[in-house]
XYZ file of C-alpha atoms in Angstrom:
739
model
C -0.209 0.117 0.123
C 1.802 3.799 -1.045
C 1.179 6.518 0.581
C -2.095 8.416 -0.477
C -0.256 12.446 -0.108
C 2.533 10.181 -2.231
C 0.393 8.804 -4.791
C 1.142 12.142 -7.584
C 4.435 11.687 -6.917
C 4.538 8.157 -7.490
C 2.469 8.642 -10.744
C 5.651 11.676 -11.742
C 8.481 9.128 -11.137
C 6.835 5.560 -12.025
C 7.381 5.814 -16.325
C 11.750 5.964 -15.011
C 12.807 8.563 -17.355
C 14.864 11.875 -16.997
C 15.888 13.029 -20.505
C 16.364 15.918 -21.268
C 17.148 17.300 -24.559
C 20.043 16.838 -26.224
C 22.421 21.100 -26.971
C 23.040 21.340 -30.762
C 26.740 20.877 -30.700
C 29.160 23.145 -33.030
C 28.896 22.191 -36.804
C 32.931 23.988 -37.404
C 31.701 23.116 -40.917
C 28.833 25.759 -40.855
C 29.149 28.849 -42.036
C 28.815 32.288 -40.123
C 26.845 34.163 -42.850
C 25.130 33.467 -45.495
C 25.342 32.642 -49.029
C 23.832 32.825 -52.839
C 21.850 29.995 -53.772
C 24.227 28.552 -56.711
C 27.241 28.723 -53.450
C 24.713 26.671 -51.524
C 24.269 24.340 -54.281
C 28.163 23.875 -54.904
C 28.636 23.421 -51.457
C 26.159 21.689 -50.824
C 26.239 19.246 -54.007
C 28.424 16.182 -53.255
C 26.106 15.481 -50.161
C 23.432 14.980 -51.813
C 22.452 10.950 -52.283
C 19.904 8.937 -54.030
C 18.938 6.091 -51.580
C 17.038 3.497 -53.379
C 14.937 0.417 -52.244
C 15.982 -3.118 -53.576
C 12.891 -5.610 -54.157
C 13.188 -9.364 -53.924
C 13.578 -9.618 -57.883
C 16.715 -7.061 -57.470
C 14.492 -3.721 -59.075
C 14.317 -0.554 -57.350
C 11.089 -1.110 -54.987
C 11.236 2.737 -54.005
C 13.860 5.920 -54.780
C 14.486 9.220 -53.168
C 16.984 11.632 -51.121
C 19.520 12.318 -48.459
C 22.465 13.380 -46.862
C 25.529 12.669 -46.215
C 25.652 13.236 -42.336
C 29.174 11.862 -40.722
C 32.156 11.889 -42.963
C 32.367 8.537 -42.082
C 29.950 7.136 -44.172
C 26.087 8.278 -42.243
C 23.299 9.107 -44.184
C 20.368 11.091 -43.438
C 16.779 9.589 -44.516
C 13.503 8.913 -44.624
C 12.665 5.912 -43.006
C 10.093 5.280 -45.807
C 12.048 5.956 -47.794
C 14.534 2.675 -46.788
C 11.313 0.561 -45.935
C 11.584 -2.709 -44.446
C 13.284 -6.108 -44.603
C 14.685 -4.193 -48.644
C 18.178 -4.033 -48.952
C 18.928 -0.343 -50.652
C 21.220 1.066 -52.438
C 23.184 4.903 -51.960
C 24.472 6.848 -55.231
C 27.391 9.814 -54.477
C 27.132 12.816 -56.410
C 30.238 11.521 -58.259
C 27.897 8.548 -59.790
C 29.873 5.373 -57.998
C 27.070 3.313 -56.379
C 27.200 1.248 -52.270
C 25.239 -1.021 -50.667
C 24.572 0.039 -46.799
C 25.787 -1.965 -44.612
C 24.026 -0.752 -41.407
C 20.780 1.296 -40.398
C 21.721 2.706 -37.881
C 18.867 4.223 -36.209
C 15.559 4.791 -36.878
C 12.337 6.343 -35.506
C 8.975 5.029 -36.666
C 7.041 8.084 -35.491
C 8.827 10.433 -36.943
C 9.615 8.947 -39.461
C 13.682 9.145 -39.877
C 16.556 6.694 -40.370
C 19.780 7.241 -40.742
C 21.870 4.772 -42.504
C 25.770 3.559 -43.231
C 28.208 3.239 -46.564
C 31.063 1.369 -46.668
C 33.034 4.596 -47.862
C 34.919 7.105 -45.896
C 36.094 10.774 -46.019
C 32.985 12.094 -47.529
C 31.514 15.807 -47.714
C 28.393 15.836 -44.688
C 26.350 18.748 -44.517
C 27.447 20.816 -41.121
C 23.682 20.672 -38.662
C 21.987 23.759 -37.505
C 19.561 23.858 -34.989
C 15.764 24.140 -35.837
C 15.117 26.027 -33.039
C 16.244 29.016 -34.202
C 13.708 28.688 -37.256
C 11.643 32.041 -37.457
C 8.272 32.366 -39.668
C 9.599 34.258 -43.112
C 12.916 32.522 -42.986
C 14.001 32.354 -46.646
C 15.475 28.506 -47.244
C 17.091 25.860 -49.987
C 14.781 22.320 -50.660
C 17.011 19.883 -51.870
C 16.655 16.654 -53.859
C 16.020 14.143 -56.994
C 12.182 14.905 -57.762
C 10.339 12.568 -59.919
C 14.297 10.578 -59.587
C 15.546 13.234 -61.602
C 18.898 13.604 -60.370
C 19.866 16.983 -58.118
C 16.996 19.646 -57.565
C 17.208 22.689 -55.804
C 13.870 25.141 -54.934
C 14.079 28.381 -52.736
C 11.348 29.091 -50.313
C 10.675 30.457 -47.052
C 9.504 28.650 -43.259
C 5.677 29.133 -43.660
C 5.069 27.919 -40.275
C 5.815 25.290 -37.408
C 3.167 23.263 -36.359
C 1.556 19.834 -34.978
C 1.000 17.372 -38.213
C -0.893 13.839 -36.872
C 1.404 14.357 -32.965
C 5.142 15.747 -34.866
C 5.684 19.087 -34.574
C 6.204 20.152 -38.171
C 7.954 22.924 -41.019
C 5.579 23.446 -42.617
C 7.409 25.263 -45.469
C 6.432 26.704 -49.133
C 8.269 25.530 -51.042
C 7.207 22.059 -53.925
C 8.401 19.551 -53.066
C 7.765 16.330 -55.649
C 8.273 12.400 -55.381
C 11.382 11.593 -54.524
C 12.247 14.469 -52.505
C 11.177 12.397 -49.187
C 14.640 12.805 -46.834
C 16.627 15.689 -48.089
C 17.627 18.466 -46.243
C 16.172 21.873 -46.093
C 19.031 24.486 -45.753
C 19.510 27.853 -44.513
C 21.738 30.243 -46.182
C 23.957 29.772 -44.171
C 24.409 25.930 -45.375
C 23.115 24.502 -42.572
C 20.522 21.485 -41.705
C 17.341 23.361 -40.756
C 14.988 20.086 -41.156
C 14.227 16.871 -43.339
C 11.668 16.754 -46.156
C 9.489 14.586 -45.338
C 5.961 14.703 -46.957
C 3.754 16.715 -49.555
C 0.798 18.646 -48.274
C -2.741 16.779 -49.452
C -3.462 20.427 -49.372
C -1.293 22.764 -52.475
C 1.268 21.427 -54.613
C 3.733 24.877 -52.893
C 3.298 23.748 -49.498
C 5.173 20.844 -47.931
C 7.381 19.696 -44.905
C 10.054 19.256 -42.595
C 10.903 17.307 -39.701
C 12.938 19.415 -37.355
C 17.019 18.330 -37.971
C 16.780 18.734 -33.847
C 14.563 15.509 -34.001
C 17.391 14.276 -36.443
C 20.020 14.433 -33.246
C 17.686 12.238 -31.201
C 18.478 9.786 -33.226
C 22.352 10.214 -34.093
C 22.714 11.081 -29.642
C 20.437 7.501 -29.332
C 21.253 5.495 -32.642
C 19.407 1.727 -32.616
C 21.629 0.510 -34.939
C 21.211 -3.514 -36.627
C 23.729 -4.432 -39.314
C 22.122 -5.162 -42.683
C 21.619 -9.273 -42.350
C 19.588 -8.438 -39.484
C 18.264 -5.648 -41.096
C 16.774 -7.836 -43.649
C 15.214 -10.544 -42.080
C 12.683 -7.276 -40.469
C 9.421 -8.291 -41.556
C 10.703 -10.795 -43.155
C 8.228 -14.325 -43.398
C 9.435 -16.768 -42.398
C 10.640 -19.633 -45.070
C 9.442 -22.453 -43.321
C 5.957 -21.505 -43.452
C 5.508 -19.344 -46.544
C 6.142 -18.921 -49.485
C 5.369 -15.569 -51.171
C 5.545 -16.503 -55.196
C 4.417 -14.372 -58.622
C 5.712 -10.873 -56.651
C 4.459 -8.335 -55.009
C 5.828 -7.741 -51.004
C 4.641 -9.363 -48.173
C 6.116 -8.970 -45.238
C 4.919 -9.829 -41.243
C 4.595 -8.305 -38.508
C 4.452 -10.614 -35.570
C 0.413 -12.672 -36.470
C -0.175 -10.095 -39.133
C 0.684 -10.676 -42.133
C 0.831 -7.635 -44.566
C 0.828 -7.709 -48.552
C 1.771 -4.475 -50.899
C 2.177 -3.840 -54.175
C 1.461 -5.147 -58.106
C 2.559 -8.880 -58.356
C 3.721 -10.287 -61.880
C 0.411 -12.635 -62.548
C -2.119 -11.564 -64.425
C -3.962 -8.755 -63.262
C -1.268 -7.736 -60.495
C -2.171 -11.322 -58.873
C 0.404 -12.614 -56.501
C -0.190 -16.402 -54.446
C 1.851 -16.454 -50.406
C 1.082 -20.204 -50.090
C 1.362 -21.788 -47.089
C 4.256 -24.432 -46.206
C 2.426 -26.891 -43.873
C 1.561 -30.351 -45.879
C -1.545 -29.935 -47.728
C -4.842 -31.058 -46.389
C -6.308 -33.968 -48.184
C -10.224 -33.706 -48.679
C -12.609 -32.801 -47.307
C -10.924 -29.331 -45.686
C -11.785 -26.317 -44.116
C -9.125 -22.805 -44.845
C -9.750 -20.029 -42.419
C -8.589 -16.248 -42.878
C -9.187 -13.243 -41.956
C -8.587 -10.576 -43.868
C -8.501 -6.692 -44.259
C -8.525 -3.933 -47.461
C -6.505 -0.935 -47.849
C -9.061 -0.242 -49.938
C -12.700 -2.102 -50.878
C -11.968 -1.569 -54.854
C -9.270 -4.213 -54.152
C -8.962 -8.129 -53.725
C -7.152 -10.131 -51.550
C -8.840 -13.598 -49.523
C -8.410 -17.094 -49.566
C -5.804 -19.347 -52.167
C -7.091 -23.488 -52.068
C -5.952 -26.788 -54.661
C -3.406 -24.450 -55.952
C -0.893 -26.457 -57.675
C 1.948 -23.495 -56.929
C 1.884 -21.889 -60.414
C -0.981 -20.487 -62.154
C -3.807 -23.022 -60.983
C -6.457 -22.468 -57.395
C -9.720 -21.321 -56.454
C -9.575 -18.052 -54.931
C -12.435 -16.732 -52.421
C -12.047 -12.970 -51.860
C -13.530 -9.980 -50.998
C -13.568 -7.911 -54.757
C -15.618 -4.124 -54.424
C -17.721 -4.590 -52.187
C -18.452 -8.524 -53.128
C -16.976 -11.648 -52.216
C -15.882 -13.245 -54.811
C -15.213 -17.711 -55.761
C -13.032 -17.952 -59.003
C -11.643 -21.138 -59.607
C -7.822 -20.473 -62.227
C -7.541 -22.717 -64.950
C -4.469 -21.251 -66.172
C -2.344 -17.404 -66.595
C -5.231 -15.160 -68.040
C -7.948 -14.065 -68.313
C -9.488 -16.567 -70.459
C -8.682 -19.789 -67.702
C -10.254 -18.057 -65.116
C -13.970 -19.070 -63.957
C -16.189 -16.657 -61.708
C -18.318 -19.666 -60.246
C -19.832 -16.934 -57.944
C -19.960 -13.412 -56.786
C -22.023 -11.988 -55.145
C -23.131 -9.193 -52.203
C -23.577 -10.251 -48.457
C -24.938 -7.965 -45.180
C -22.034 -9.954 -43.227
C -19.434 -8.478 -45.042
C -17.918 -5.646 -43.014
C -16.493 -2.672 -45.778
C -13.421 -1.392 -44.614
C -13.068 -3.909 -41.329
C -11.499 -7.107 -40.560
C -13.547 -10.122 -42.455
C -13.687 -13.745 -41.989
C -12.949 -15.779 -45.149
C -13.595 -19.263 -44.170
C -13.765 -22.581 -46.802
C -15.367 -25.785 -46.970
C -13.713 -28.344 -49.562
C -15.640 -31.420 -50.137
C -15.329 -34.025 -52.686
C -17.846 -32.153 -54.309
C -18.678 -29.697 -54.238
C -17.109 -25.843 -52.275
C -18.787 -23.484 -49.586
C -18.100 -20.474 -48.510
C -18.810 -18.102 -45.948
C -18.160 -14.513 -44.368
C -17.842 -13.915 -40.593
C -19.542 -17.950 -40.643
C -22.322 -16.886 -42.679
C -22.905 -18.655 -46.106
C -22.548 -16.893 -49.102
C -22.478 -18.775 -51.841
C -22.755 -23.229 -52.799
C -21.003 -24.799 -55.546
C -21.414 -28.293 -56.541
C -17.897 -28.415 -58.410
C -15.084 -30.310 -58.435
C -12.695 -28.840 -61.365
C -9.947 -28.746 -58.600
C -8.127 -31.174 -55.547
C -5.402 -31.113 -53.267
C -2.675 -29.025 -53.772
C -1.558 -25.959 -50.640
C -3.663 -23.687 -49.258
C -2.721 -20.007 -48.694
C -3.028 -16.070 -49.189
C -3.870 -13.906 -52.877
C -3.964 -10.955 -53.841
C -4.905 -8.783 -56.954
C -3.979 -5.403 -58.545
C -2.593 -3.222 -56.553
C -5.319 -4.188 -53.506
C -2.932 -3.035 -49.863
C -4.449 -5.600 -47.228
C -3.131 -7.491 -44.185
C -3.675 -10.957 -43.138
C -4.287 -12.599 -40.232
C -5.567 -15.991 -38.180
C -4.926 -18.175 -41.154
C -5.515 -21.778 -40.349
C -6.709 -25.061 -42.135
C -7.311 -28.378 -41.163
C -9.718 -31.075 -41.406
C -11.997 -29.021 -39.027
C -11.073 -25.755 -37.837
C -12.190 -23.202 -35.125
C -14.541 -20.395 -35.556
C -17.008 -18.114 -33.666
C -20.085 -19.535 -35.413
C -22.732 -19.784 -32.182
C -25.630 -21.951 -32.111
C -29.385 -20.285 -33.296
C -31.269 -21.246 -29.212
C -28.055 -19.074 -28.327
C -28.370 -16.170 -30.923
C -31.966 -16.299 -30.097
C -31.181 -15.345 -26.476
C -28.503 -13.379 -26.995
C -30.651 -10.817 -29.692
C -34.009 -10.769 -26.841
C -31.320 -9.380 -24.012
C -29.598 -6.559 -27.155
C -33.668 -6.496 -27.886
C -34.784 -5.482 -24.146
C -31.823 -3.787 -23.414
C -32.561 -1.243 -26.571
C -36.164 -1.680 -26.939
C -36.619 1.936 -24.831
C -34.885 3.565 -27.869
C -36.493 3.358 -30.726
C -39.805 4.536 -32.411
C -42.070 2.231 -33.447
C -41.914 0.878 -37.376
C -43.945 2.234 -39.851
C -45.105 0.628 -42.520
C -44.259 1.656 -46.030
C -47.353 3.108 -47.435
C -48.219 5.855 -44.797
C -44.197 6.264 -45.195
C -45.789 7.240 -48.873
C -49.267 8.936 -47.925
C -47.437 11.781 -45.944
C -43.506 12.483 -47.379
C -42.389 15.364 -45.446
C -43.046 14.510 -42.828
C -41.698 10.702 -43.099
C -38.677 11.583 -43.761
C -38.408 13.655 -40.930
C -39.016 10.577 -39.410
C -36.823 8.684 -40.796
C -33.825 10.706 -40.615
C -34.767 10.812 -36.434
C -34.975 6.647 -36.541
C -31.273 7.674 -37.672
C -29.994 8.905 -35.561
C -31.942 6.833 -32.983
C -29.712 3.735 -35.108
C -26.643 5.928 -35.009
C -26.269 6.693 -30.772
C -27.810 2.568 -29.807
C -25.011 1.949 -32.539
C -22.685 3.691 -30.449
C -24.623 2.437 -26.895
C -23.991 -0.965 -28.233
C -20.101 -0.754 -30.133
C -20.206 1.144 -26.266
C -20.884 -2.261 -24.543
C -18.724 -4.876 -26.118
C -15.762 -2.865 -25.245
C -16.918 -2.974 -21.265
C -18.030 -6.764 -21.971
C -13.988 -7.491 -24.066
C -12.195 -4.938 -21.249
C -13.641 -6.745 -18.281
C -12.629 -10.081 -20.151
C -9.007 -8.474 -19.833
C -9.338 -7.809 -16.596
C -10.804 -11.656 -15.418
C -7.991 -12.987 -17.446
C -5.202 -10.497 -16.821
C -6.177 -11.926 -12.655
C -6.155 -15.066 -13.002
C -2.835 -15.383 -15.024
C -0.761 -13.672 -12.499
C -3.033 -15.536 -9.431
C 0.951 -16.452 -8.512
C 2.678 -13.071 -7.693
C 6.195 -15.053 -8.238
C 5.282 -17.103 -10.751
C 7.495 -15.244 -14.003
C 5.758 -17.856 -16.519
C 3.168 -15.887 -17.390
C 4.460 -12.206 -17.709
C 5.225 -11.944 -21.619
C 1.658 -13.401 -21.067
C -0.520 -10.559 -18.955
C 2.069 -8.010 -20.369
C 0.773 -8.241 -23.724
C -3.099 -8.963 -22.287
C -2.521 -5.026 -21.247
C -1.952 -3.757 -24.368
C -5.526 -6.718 -25.812
C -6.796 -3.977 -23.121
C -7.184 -1.729 -25.287
C -6.613 -3.679 -28.801
C -9.404 -6.305 -28.576
C -7.980 -7.613 -32.776
C -4.274 -8.427 -30.770
C -3.384 -11.921 -31.055
C -1.377 -12.706 -27.886
C 0.047 -16.333 -29.267
C 1.615 -14.505 -32.839
C 3.568 -12.141 -30.860
C 4.346 -15.134 -28.088
C 5.153 -16.654 -30.990
C 7.302 -14.259 -32.057
C 8.854 -14.223 -29.250
C 10.241 -17.350 -28.809
C 11.163 -17.401 -31.979
C 14.038 -14.860 -30.600
C 14.665 -17.180 -28.372
C 14.826 -20.332 -29.837
C 18.494 -18.958 -32.606
C 20.448 -18.199 -29.645
C 18.963 -21.424 -27.755
C 22.371 -23.158 -29.509
C 24.700 -19.765 -29.013
C 27.954 -21.007 -27.446
C 28.147 -17.243 -24.624
C 24.558 -18.869 -23.583
C 25.095 -21.672 -23.216
C 28.522 -20.914 -21.357
C 27.263 -21.723 -18.152
C 27.763 -18.048 -17.250
C 24.916 -15.484 -16.617
C 27.241 -12.226 -17.185
C 28.539 -14.217 -20.833
C 24.746 -15.241 -22.016
C 23.587 -11.372 -20.451
C 26.304 -9.557 -22.578
C 25.269 -11.923 -25.368
C 21.823 -11.443 -24.830
C 21.805 -7.968 -24.733
C 24.244 -7.238 -28.174
C 21.437 -9.676 -29.971
C 18.527 -6.567 -28.566
C 19.875 -3.955 -28.501
C 23.149 -4.716 -31.401
C 21.857 -6.832 -33.502
C 17.978 -5.908 -34.018
C 17.899 -2.474 -33.068
C 15.981 -2.312 -29.771
C 16.488 0.795 -28.151
C 14.718 3.460 -25.686
C 12.104 5.949 -26.933
C 13.352 9.186 -27.491
C 12.848 12.853 -26.061
C 9.328 13.694 -26.209
C 7.514 10.381 -27.357
C 8.342 8.475 -24.292
C 5.058 8.883 -22.861
C 3.544 7.333 -25.939
C 1.355 4.812 -25.329
C 2.929 3.159 -28.305
C 5.280 2.726 -26.471
C 4.251 0.687 -22.459
C 2.090 -1.665 -25.370
C 4.137 -4.572 -25.751
C 3.290 -5.902 -28.921
C 4.313 -2.335 -30.371
C 7.564 -2.634 -28.960
C 7.887 -5.374 -30.297
C 6.758 -4.777 -34.049
C 9.092 -1.053 -33.033
C 12.289 -2.202 -31.325
C 11.254 0.741 -29.388
C 10.085 1.160 -25.609
C 10.614 2.281 -22.131
C 12.155 0.818 -19.110
C 9.626 -2.470 -17.943
C 8.090 -2.478 -21.779
C 12.175 -3.217 -22.554
C 12.861 -5.129 -19.275
C 10.104 -7.925 -19.628
C 11.526 -9.188 -23.413
C 14.511 -8.798 -22.047
C 13.085 -11.399 -18.749
C 10.840 -13.527 -21.136
C 14.272 -13.961 -23.170
C 16.170 -14.629 -20.059
C 14.035 -17.128 -18.739
C 13.185 -18.409 -21.901
C 16.957 -19.314 -21.781
C 16.798 -20.625 -18.696
C 19.256 -17.715 -17.354
C 16.703 -18.696 -13.558
C 19.349 -15.398 -12.055
C 18.560 -12.798 -14.162
C 14.895 -10.870 -12.555
C 13.956 -7.193 -12.434
C 14.412 -4.654 -10.435
C 11.766 -2.299 -9.591
C 14.438 0.576 -8.754
C 12.840 4.582 -8.406
C 12.286 6.737 -11.357
C 14.343 3.387 -13.805
C 13.190 0.136 -13.588
C 16.314 -2.264 -14.552
C 17.383 -5.577 -15.003
C 19.814 -7.140 -12.825
C 21.231 -11.286 -12.048
C 23.835 -12.475 -9.687
C 26.884 -15.115 -10.624
C 28.981 -16.398 -7.599
C 32.204 -14.891 -7.229
C 34.087 -15.573 -4.196
C 31.526 -17.565 -2.129
C 29.569 -14.496 -2.465
C 26.600 -14.185 -5.023
C 27.997 -10.041 -6.765
C 25.082 -8.191 -8.701
C 24.679 -6.416 -11.561
C 22.377 -4.584 -12.881
C 22.030 -3.253 -17.002
C 20.035 -0.978 -18.267
C 17.698 -1.951 -20.791
C 16.285 1.986 -21.412
C 20.566 2.748 -22.008
C 21.186 0.700 -24.879
C 21.588 -2.018 -22.701
C 24.486 -0.895 -20.463
C 26.035 -2.434 -17.413
C 26.903 -1.119 -14.115
C 27.527 -1.416 -10.686
C 25.057 -1.227 -8.583
C 27.100 2.106 -6.958
C 26.754 3.726 -10.027
C 23.286 2.190 -10.804
C 22.152 3.839 -7.132
C 24.494 7.689 -8.049
C 22.158 7.437 -11.188
C 19.000 6.887 -9.536
C 19.562 9.877 -6.576
C 20.665 12.280 -9.604
C 17.931 11.909 -11.752
C 15.481 11.628 -8.765
C 16.639 12.652 -5.771
C 15.671 9.314 -4.010
C 17.357 6.484 -2.330
C 17.372 2.609 -3.257
C 15.667 1.063 -0.336
C 16.677 -2.039 0.408
C 13.497 -3.559 -0.969
C 13.830 -1.694 -4.570
C 16.934 -4.295 -4.738
C 15.092 -7.256 -3.989
C 13.498 -9.424 -7.447
C 10.245 -7.028 -8.754
C 7.882 -9.958 -9.272
C 5.147 -10.269 -12.516
C 2.554 -8.381 -10.479
C 4.510 -5.443 -9.886
C 6.074 -4.747 -13.047
C 2.753 -4.649 -14.915
C 1.080 -3.506 -11.733
C 3.317 -0.387 -12.248
C 2.672 -0.199 -16.355
C -0.277 0.267 -16.034
C 0.303 3.166 -13.208
C 3.024 4.540 -16.589
C -0.047 3.712 -18.187
C -2.530 6.105 -16.220
C -0.048 9.254 -15.961
C 0.447 9.312 -20.051
C -2.775 9.631 -19.981
C -3.519 12.683 -21.384
C -7.703 12.671 -20.061
C -9.024 11.269 -17.545
C -11.163 8.700 -19.622
C -8.568 8.032 -20.468
C -6.721 6.778 -17.562
C -9.923 5.092 -16.118
C -9.469 1.991 -18.083
C -6.004 1.811 -16.199
C -7.674 2.300 -12.639
C -10.101 -0.356 -13.684
C -7.053 -2.912 -13.735
C -5.434 -2.098 -11.585
C -8.593 -2.879 -8.980
C -9.136 -5.948 -10.759
C -5.108 -6.632 -9.895
C -5.449 -4.780 -5.996
C -8.809 -4.454 -4.642
C -8.238 -3.202 -1.686
C -6.169 -0.320 -2.338
C -7.685 2.775 -0.866
C -5.119 5.415 -2.813
C -6.166 3.737 -6.744
C -9.940 3.670 -5.041
C -9.733 6.669 -4.368
C -7.708 8.069 -7.115
C -10.689 6.471 -9.066
C -13.754 8.014 -7.584
C -12.581 11.931 -7.884
C -10.909 10.917 -11.878
C -15.237 9.413 -12.439
C -16.579 12.344 -10.646
C -14.128 14.300 -13.613
C -15.970 12.438 -16.345
C -19.511 12.947 -14.977
C -20.032 9.391 -13.662
C -20.877 9.890 -10.386
C -23.124 6.331 -9.381
C -19.342 5.154 -10.267
C -17.420 7.937 -7.635
C -20.747 6.380 -5.682
C -19.885 3.029 -5.856
C -16.364 3.938 -4.896
C -16.743 6.216 -1.662
C -19.065 3.826 0.208
C -16.374 0.586 -0.905
C -13.852 2.893 1.451
C -16.445 3.017 3.443
C -16.970 -0.140 4.366
C -13.500 -1.335 4.754
C -12.974 2.018 6.849
C -9.424 2.189 5.913
C -6.354 3.303 7.640
C -4.904 7.096 7.363
C -8.414 7.991 4.926
C -10.754 11.205 6.731
C -13.638 8.600 6.632
C -16.173 11.959 8.321
C -14.403 13.673 4.417
C -15.375 10.637 2.319
C -18.866 10.543 3.349
C -19.932 14.136 3.242
C -18.425 13.695 -0.487
C -20.358 10.611 -0.830
C -23.238 12.723 1.031
C -23.184 15.375 -1.866
C -22.880 13.065 -4.724
């Protein structure tokens, strides 16, 4: 139990993040006076490069600009320019081509990247200080628009404004495709920003990220060797075989496809390498299209070339096609039907059942079509896409019978009756068509009111669905953490916290992803050496040097995504507690029993004990600082310097999974910008700690702020009934009575 008076202070320090904004360093190459645009062009040209993203077949997939920022090969650009899991080439101003050897730093929030090539003695552009930028200041943008080499455009700073949560420099300069990643210079030749996106409002308006954001990446890089970068987001080739082009990638449980396939109509397949199923069989996948004009879904009975069936949404309908060859003349559309069960713009579960004589196709457990077609049998199962479709797939299954969410008719009737009772008091009575046509003006008014009522009911049902999901997740979390000292469920518990806010999160997929990471290391000689210090050092190198995991930078540390473990695994960026959970889970799977978490004030760390000279010696690992190894005295001195607190003996002890999840939840309550956003995390805290008077009182006040007086009274009544020590019960009773 935490003293109530210290609740606010504890919440403020719970994130453990104390970062000073980096001050720009003086660049000796920077000019001290203004130059003409002609002079700047001549001086900057040797530092400008073309960055090319290379596809699987060796062809160019994307092209952008970059600029040299260090003489030993570092180049700044946009993250979207280099893509994911792709080879990258850089062309210097002299025409020479160079392979990128390392992705030195990335930040998906800022869309910034720093890459490295092997060439030395390069000409670097000096970095300025974007805090000194003034509206109306003249600037020059350099780039390679539309793939053309080296263009120069002069303009001015229009404004400094927030765009999608990031502070951007708005420039009155036309930005074209290929300019992304280029430098924005002042008239002294200093970089003020990195050109990053084109305004959707006008062709003569662009944006750039500030150079001080780029400095954050330089000061806290997350280097990833190229051989490791090429595996990020790549499909597991033991499980999947992409065919006929397009870009198939994977982030934990979600497969993504982008770009046109090489087959006719942009067709591309991605077939499972599991043993082909025997007939009869079922296959299913949940798919979401970027645009409803696209087409992507299930492929089955595939020969690995051009022959297969496809069941997929296309232009809002559900289509079943038999593909007997490479072109449209050998294709047979067996069914093309709309279904009220299909949810446009949302995730939809497709399922097929293939028997000897018929094929049944379902969307969201509703039968769409049943065809007596025996043209193809046997073969493999997988995914397909057509045209320029962008799509995401998850929960792929194949077997004699796959699991699905279909409910019995009796249960459906019961649930519908419950929902009807729930909504009965909100809807107006139905009118017959004859009455509507007799009074068309009045009917239109009535129908508009009915539509408004239905929208209110839909919002009410969504809120109810969200509440059902969150309460179910809270129950799961309590169950998972029933044994407070059991480390085996820590990762699952942290993923449940993330799933609390994202009902679509596939926790098992992320657990499997971490298991695959552990399998990469299980036979490593440093891991199996029997030395905890060697194994911990190897694990730190694997995470922070080879895979680019890193602590969140500057203002992004309170971004909720850094507390959601699935996004930490996807983006390889987090806060101390989430990065520690990843380190601890891998340690557990690798059998490193002496590695544990330490809940230090203001900075969660990992520690391990190892036998030396007859005693157990403790070493700390600061996972937020790139896996830095510290002696206990160094770590505790850092805590005193950053928080002013002295580490107690209890804080040196191993933290239980329950304590770590609670700390994660306290972080989330402190990061939430509005009272209503912190309530779900307070609910989870009280699900785990129902007798915590501090959080009970905190939730009562938060409920009052959001207008939930009945909920606030419920919490205050609980406090009056339990009468915990340290509370002024008379004041609580007076507050209760006032509500």
